[in-house]
Amino acid sequence: GEEARPVVRAAPAMSVEAAAARVAEAGGAGADELDRVAHEEMLALGKVVRAYEAYEESTLREVFRWEWNLSKLSEEDKALVPNLPRRIERARGLVEHNARALAAITSAFDGAAETARCVDRSAVTHGDIEKVRCVMRSIARDWTQEGKAERDASYGPIIRELERVLPLSGANGGAHGASWGGAHE
């Protein structure tokens, strides 16, 4: 027989309309298929929330590994990397800051905590944590002053071509205008 699914009382990760469209694309189905799709989406969201929750512990373990490796170096070798202890300490602070930001992000979703309980924490893989780190790097690149050089290198050519092909008319853009938020300074 089929395995019983946990009851989830959180908001679905996708709207009913989106789930219905997805089912229709797959050839149509009834309420059972909609329930299955909604359940899969809920589990996917739960895994993301769990990965966000696991980010701090996992990443601080990585920072600890850096410290441990540094402690095993000879004094002569440590002299070659005099800024490393300060950078490791800064990394620790940034991990803690990022963890608070991730907690704020997940708290913005109604039912996120309940959704996460549907997923065992052991289901979160190293790859899931790497995806969270990638999200954090993307946020830093796209929205911080420190990410400006990388942002300019990544988005600059695209923005210049868009501006050439679809020039903005007036201060607020026009019929062909576009806005790129933090990516266009």
CSV table of C-alpha atoms in Angstrom, one decimal:
chain,number,residue,atom,x,y,z
A,1,GLY,CA,0.0,0.0,0.0
A,2,GLU,CA,0.9,3.6,-0.2
A,3,GLU,CA,2.9,5.2,2.6
A,4,ALA,CA,0.9,7.8,4.7
A,5,ARG,CA,2.0,11.4,4.2
A,6,PRO,CA,2.3,13.8,7.0
A,7,VAL,CA,-0.4,16.4,7.4
A,8,VAL,CA,0.9,19.8,6.3
A,9,ARG,CA,-0.9,22.9,7.4
A,10,ALA,CA,1.5,25.5,5.9
A,11,ALA,CA,0.7,27.5,2.9
A,12,PRO,CA,1.6,25.6,-0.3
A,13,ALA,CA,4.8,26.5,-2.0
A,14,MET,CA,2.9,27.2,-5.2
A,15,SER,CA,-0.6,28.5,-5.7
A,16,VAL,CA,-3.5,26.2,-6.5
A,17,GLU,CA,-3.6,27.8,-9.9
A,18,ALA,CA,0.0,27.2,-10.6
A,19,ALA,CA,-0.3,23.5,-9.4
A,20,ALA,CA,-3.4,23.1,-11.7
A,21,ALA,CA,-1.4,24.6,-14.6
A,22,ARG,CA,1.4,22.2,-13.9
A,23,VAL,CA,-0.9,19.2,-13.8
A,24,ALA,CA,-2.6,20.4,-17.0
A,25,GLU,CA,0.8,20.6,-18.7
A,26,ALA,CA,1.4,17.0,-17.7
A,27,GLY,CA,-1.8,15.8,-19.4
A,28,GLY,CA,-4.4,16.7,-16.8
A,29,ALA,CA,-5.4,14.9,-13.7
A,30,GLY,CA,-7.8,15.1,-10.8
A,31,ALA,CA,-7.6,16.1,-7.2
A,32,ASP,CA,-5.2,13.3,-6.3
A,33,GLU,CA,-2.6,14.6,-8.7
A,34,LEU,CA,-3.0,18.1,-7.4
A,35,ASP,CA,-2.5,16.8,-3.9
A,36,ARG,CA,0.6,14.9,-5.0
A,37,VAL,CA,2.1,18.0,-6.8
A,38,ALA,CA,1.3,20.2,-3.8
A,39,HIS,CA,2.9,17.7,-1.5
A,40,GLU,CA,6.0,17.5,-3.6
A,41,GLU,CA,6.3,21.3,-3.6
A,42,MET,CA,5.8,21.4,0.1
A,43,LEU,CA,8.6,18.9,0.7
A,44,ALA,CA,10.8,20.9,-1.7
A,45,LEU,CA,10.1,24.1,0.3
A,46,GLY,CA,10.7,22.2,3.5
A,47,LYS,CA,14.1,21.0,2.3
A,48,VAL,CA,15.1,24.6,1.4
A,49,VAL,CA,14.0,25.8,4.8
A,50,ARG,CA,16.0,23.0,6.5
A,51,ALA,CA,19.1,23.9,4.3
A,52,TYR,CA,18.8,27.5,5.4
A,53,GLU,CA,18.6,26.4,9.0
A,54,ALA,CA,21.6,24.1,8.6
A,55,TYR,CA,23.7,26.8,6.9
A,56,GLU,CA,25.2,28.3,10.1
A,57,GLU,CA,26.3,25.1,11.8
A,58,SER,CA,27.7,23.6,8.6
A,59,THR,CA,29.6,26.8,7.6
A,60,LEU,CA,30.9,27.4,11.1
A,61,ARG,CA,32.3,23.8,11.0
A,62,GLU,CA,34.1,24.9,7.8
A,63,VAL,CA,35.5,28.0,9.5
A,64,PHE,CA,36.6,25.8,12.4
A,65,ARG,CA,38.4,23.6,9.9
A,66,TRP,CA,40.3,26.6,8.6
A,67,GLU,CA,41.3,27.5,12.1
A,68,TRP,CA,42.4,24.0,12.8
A,69,ASN,CA,44.5,23.9,9.6
A,70,LEU,CA,46.1,27.2,10.5
A,71,SER,CA,46.9,26.0,14.0
A,72,LYS,CA,48.9,23.1,12.4
A,73,LEU,CA,51.1,25.4,10.4
A,74,SER,CA,54.6,26.2,11.6
A,75,GLU,CA,55.3,29.7,12.8
A,76,GLU,CA,57.3,30.3,9.7
A,77,ASP,CA,54.4,29.2,7.5
A,78,LYS,CA,51.9,31.3,9.5
A,79,ALA,CA,54.1,34.3,8.8
A,80,LEU,CA,53.4,33.9,5.1
A,81,VAL,CA,49.6,34.4,5.8
A,82,PRO,CA,49.6,37.1,8.5
A,83,ASN,CA,46.1,38.3,7.7
A,84,LEU,CA,44.5,34.9,7.8
A,85,PRO,CA,43.5,34.9,11.5
A,86,ARG,CA,41.7,38.2,11.0
A,87,ARG,CA,40.0,36.9,7.8
A,88,ILE,CA,38.8,33.8,9.6
A,89,GLU,CA,37.4,35.8,12.4
A,90,ARG,CA,35.6,38.1,9.9
A,91,ALA,CA,34.3,35.0,8.1
A,92,ARG,CA,32.8,33.7,11.4
A,93,GLY,CA,31.0,37.1,12.0
A,94,LEU,CA,29.7,37.1,8.4
A,95,VAL,CA,28.4,33.5,8.8
A,96,GLU,CA,26.5,34.5,11.9
A,97,HIS,CA,25.2,37.6,10.1
A,98,ASN,CA,24.1,35.5,7.1
A,99,ALA,CA,22.4,33.0,9.4
A,100,ARG,CA,20.3,35.9,10.9
A,101,ALA,CA,19.5,37.1,7.3
A,102,LEU,CA,18.4,33.6,6.3
A,103,ALA,CA,16.2,33.3,9.4
A,104,ALA,CA,14.6,36.6,8.5
A,105,ILE,CA,14.0,35.4,5.0
A,106,THR,CA,12.4,32.1,6.1
A,107,SER,CA,10.3,33.8,8.8
A,108,ALA,CA,8.7,35.9,6.0
A,109,PHE,CA,7.0,32.8,4.7
A,110,ASP,CA,3.8,31.8,6.6
A,111,GLY,CA,4.2,28.2,7.7
A,112,ALA,CA,7.9,27.9,6.9
A,113,ALA,CA,8.7,26.3,10.3
A,114,GLU,CA,5.9,23.8,10.0
A,115,THR,CA,6.8,23.0,6.5
A,116,ALA,CA,10.4,22.3,7.5
A,117,ARG,CA,9.2,19.8,10.1
A,118,CYS,CA,7.9,17.7,7.2
A,119,VAL,CA,11.5,17.1,6.2
A,120,ASP,CA,14.1,15.3,8.3
A,121,ARG,CA,17.1,17.5,8.9
A,122,SER,CA,19.3,14.5,7.9
A,123,ALA,CA,17.8,14.8,4.4
A,124,VAL,CA,19.8,18.0,3.9
A,125,THR,CA,22.9,17.2,1.9
A,126,HIS,CA,26.3,19.0,1.6
A,127,GLY,CA,25.0,20.0,-1.9
A,128,ASP,CA,22.0,21.7,-0.4
A,129,ILE,CA,24.2,23.7,1.9
A,130,GLU,CA,26.4,24.7,-1.1
A,131,LYS,CA,23.3,25.9,-2.8
A,132,VAL,CA,22.5,28.2,0.2
A,133,ARG,CA,26.1,29.5,0.0
A,134,CYS,CA,25.7,30.1,-3.7
A,135,VAL,CA,22.5,32.1,-2.9
A,136,MET,CA,24.4,34.1,-0.3
A,137,ARG,CA,27.2,34.9,-2.8
A,138,SER,CA,24.6,36.0,-5.4
A,139,ILE,CA,22.9,38.3,-2.9
A,140,ALA,CA,26.3,39.8,-2.0
A,141,ARG,CA,27.2,40.2,-5.7
A,142,ASP,CA,23.9,41.7,-6.6
A,143,TRP,CA,23.2,44.0,-3.7
A,144,THR,CA,26.3,45.1,-1.9
A,145,GLN,CA,29.0,47.6,-2.6
A,146,GLU,CA,31.6,44.8,-2.2
A,147,GLY,CA,30.0,43.0,-5.1
A,148,LYS,CA,30.1,46.0,-7.5
A,149,ALA,CA,33.2,44.9,-9.4
A,150,GLU,CA,31.8,41.4,-10.0
A,151,ARG,CA,28.4,42.8,-10.8
A,152,ASP,CA,29.8,45.2,-13.3
A,153,ALA,CA,31.8,42.4,-14.9
A,154,SER,CA,28.8,40.1,-15.0
A,155,TYR,CA,26.0,42.4,-15.8
A,156,GLY,CA,27.7,45.4,-17.4
A,157,PRO,CA,27.9,44.0,-20.9
A,158,ILE,CA,24.3,42.9,-20.8
A,159,ILE,CA,23.1,46.2,-19.4
A,160,ARG,CA,25.1,48.2,-22.0
A,161,GLU,CA,23.6,46.2,-24.8
A,162,LEU,CA,20.1,46.6,-23.4
A,163,GLU,CA,20.7,50.3,-23.1
A,164,ARG,CA,21.9,50.4,-26.7
A,165,VAL,CA,19.0,48.4,-28.1
A,166,LEU,CA,16.3,49.6,-25.8
A,167,PRO,CA,17.4,53.1,-24.6
A,168,LEU,CA,15.6,54.5,-21.6
A,169,SER,CA,13.5,57.6,-22.3
A,170,GLY,CA,13.3,60.1,-19.5
A,171,ALA,CA,14.3,59.7,-15.9
A,172,ASN,CA,11.8,56.9,-15.1
A,173,GLY,CA,12.2,55.0,-18.3
A,174,GLY,CA,9.6,54.8,-21.0
A,175,ALA,CA,7.6,52.3,-22.9
A,176,HIS,CA,10.8,50.4,-23.7
A,177,GLY,CA,12.5,51.2,-20.3
A,178,ALA,CA,13.6,48.6,-17.8
A,179,SER,CA,14.9,48.7,-14.2
A,180,TRP,CA,17.6,46.4,-12.9
A,181,GLY,CA,17.5,47.3,-9.1
A,182,GLY,CA,20.8,46.8,-7.4
A,183,ALA,CA,22.4,45.5,-10.5
A,184,HIS,CA,22.4,48.9,-12.2
A,185,GLU,CA,24.1,51.8,-10.3
